[in-house]
Amino acid sequence: MNQHSRRQVFKATGGVAATVAVAGGLSACVNDSSKTEDAEPETVAKDKVPVGSGVVAGSYVVVQPTKGDFKAYTAVCPHQGCLVRTITEEEIVCPCHSSGFSTQDGAKLYGPANDGLKKAKVADNGDSLQVGPLEG
């Protein structure tokens, strides 16, 4: 095989590898709302949910905007199905495309998501919370 042919083979296989890598990367961002709709309820210890912030518990995000006021939403971003990760006093942020949602009601604040986070049921069990399924 001459050098010209090797370059052509290298380019051809490199192109295929790049296509596979890109396709594989995109599959991680495909919207899959079943991650929460079919999710089992989660039990979360109240003392693990900081006041003015929150935690991701499985397919749910649980927040405590003010002391004793617990709220929960799907942790699955409605944009392309990534799990939200960063939680502050005012917002829940998806790391994939930077959509932000309100800790007060799950509403979209900014970013490419078209909708807010769906609300999940929260039942107080003393020292813990039973979170899920989604409301409505």
CSV table of N, CA, C and O in Angstrom, one decimal, residues 2 12 22 24 33 39 43-44 70 88 100 102 111 117 132 134:
chain,number,residue,atom,x,y,z
A,2,ASN,N,0.7,2.1,-0.9
A,2,ASN,CA,1.5,3.3,-1.0
A,2,ASN,C,1.0,4.3,0.1
A,2,ASN,O,0.0,4.2,0.6
A,12,ALA,N,-10.6,7.9,5.9
A,12,ALA,CA,-11.9,7.3,5.9
A,12,ALA,C,-12.3,6.7,7.2
A,12,ALA,O,-13.4,6.9,7.7
A,22,VAL,N,-19.5,11.3,17.7
A,22,VAL,CA,-20.5,12.4,17.8
A,22,VAL,C,-21.8,11.8,18.0
A,22,VAL,O,-22.6,12.2,18.9
A,24,GLY,N,-22.6,9.0,19.4
A,24,GLY,CA,-22.6,8.4,20.8
A,24,GLY,C,-22.8,9.5,21.8
A,24,GLY,O,-23.5,9.4,22.8
A,33,SER,N,-38.2,11.4,28.8
A,33,SER,CA,-39.0,11.8,30.0
A,33,SER,C,-39.4,10.6,30.8
A,33,SER,O,-39.8,10.7,32.0
A,39,ALA,N,-40.2,6.4,37.2
A,39,ALA,CA,-39.2,6.2,38.3
A,39,ALA,C,-40.0,5.8,39.6
A,39,ALA,O,-41.1,6.3,39.8
A,43,THR,N,-36.7,7.8,48.9
A,43,THR,CA,-36.8,8.3,50.3
A,43,THR,C,-35.5,9.2,50.5
A,43,THR,O,-34.4,8.8,50.2
A,44,VAL,N,-35.8,10.4,51.0
A,44,VAL,CA,-34.7,11.3,51.2
A,44,VAL,C,-34.7,11.8,52.7
A,44,VAL,O,-35.8,12.2,53.1
A,70,PHE,N,-40.4,21.9,51.9
A,70,PHE,CA,-39.8,20.9,50.9
A,70,PHE,C,-40.6,20.9,49.6
A,70,PHE,O,-41.8,20.7,49.7
A,88,THR,N,-29.0,26.1,43.7
A,88,THR,CA,-28.8,27.3,44.6
A,88,THR,C,-30.1,27.7,45.3
A,88,THR,O,-31.1,27.0,45.0
A,100,GLY,N,-32.0,26.9,33.3
A,100,GLY,CA,-32.2,27.2,34.7
A,100,GLY,C,-33.6,27.2,35.1
A,100,GLY,O,-34.5,27.6,34.3
A,102,SER,N,-36.6,27.5,38.5
A,102,SER,CA,-36.9,28.1,39.8
A,102,SER,C,-37.0,27.0,40.9
A,102,SER,O,-37.7,26.0,40.6
A,111,GLY,N,-32.4,29.6,29.3
A,111,GLY,CA,-31.8,28.5,28.6
A,111,GLY,C,-32.7,28.0,27.5
A,111,GLY,O,-33.8,28.5,27.3
A,117,LEU,N,-39.5,22.3,35.1
A,117,LEU,CA,-39.4,20.9,35.6
A,117,LEU,C,-40.8,20.6,36.1
A,117,LEU,O,-41.5,21.4,36.8
A,132,GLY,N,-42.0,11.5,44.9
A,132,GLY,CA,-42.5,10.8,43.7
A,132,GLY,C,-43.8,10.1,43.9
A,132,GLY,O,-44.1,9.9,45.1
A,134,LEU,N,-44.5,11.8,39.8
A,134,LEU,CA,-44.8,13.2,39.3
A,134,LEU,C,-46.3,13.5,39.6
A,134,LEU,O,-47.1,12.6,39.6
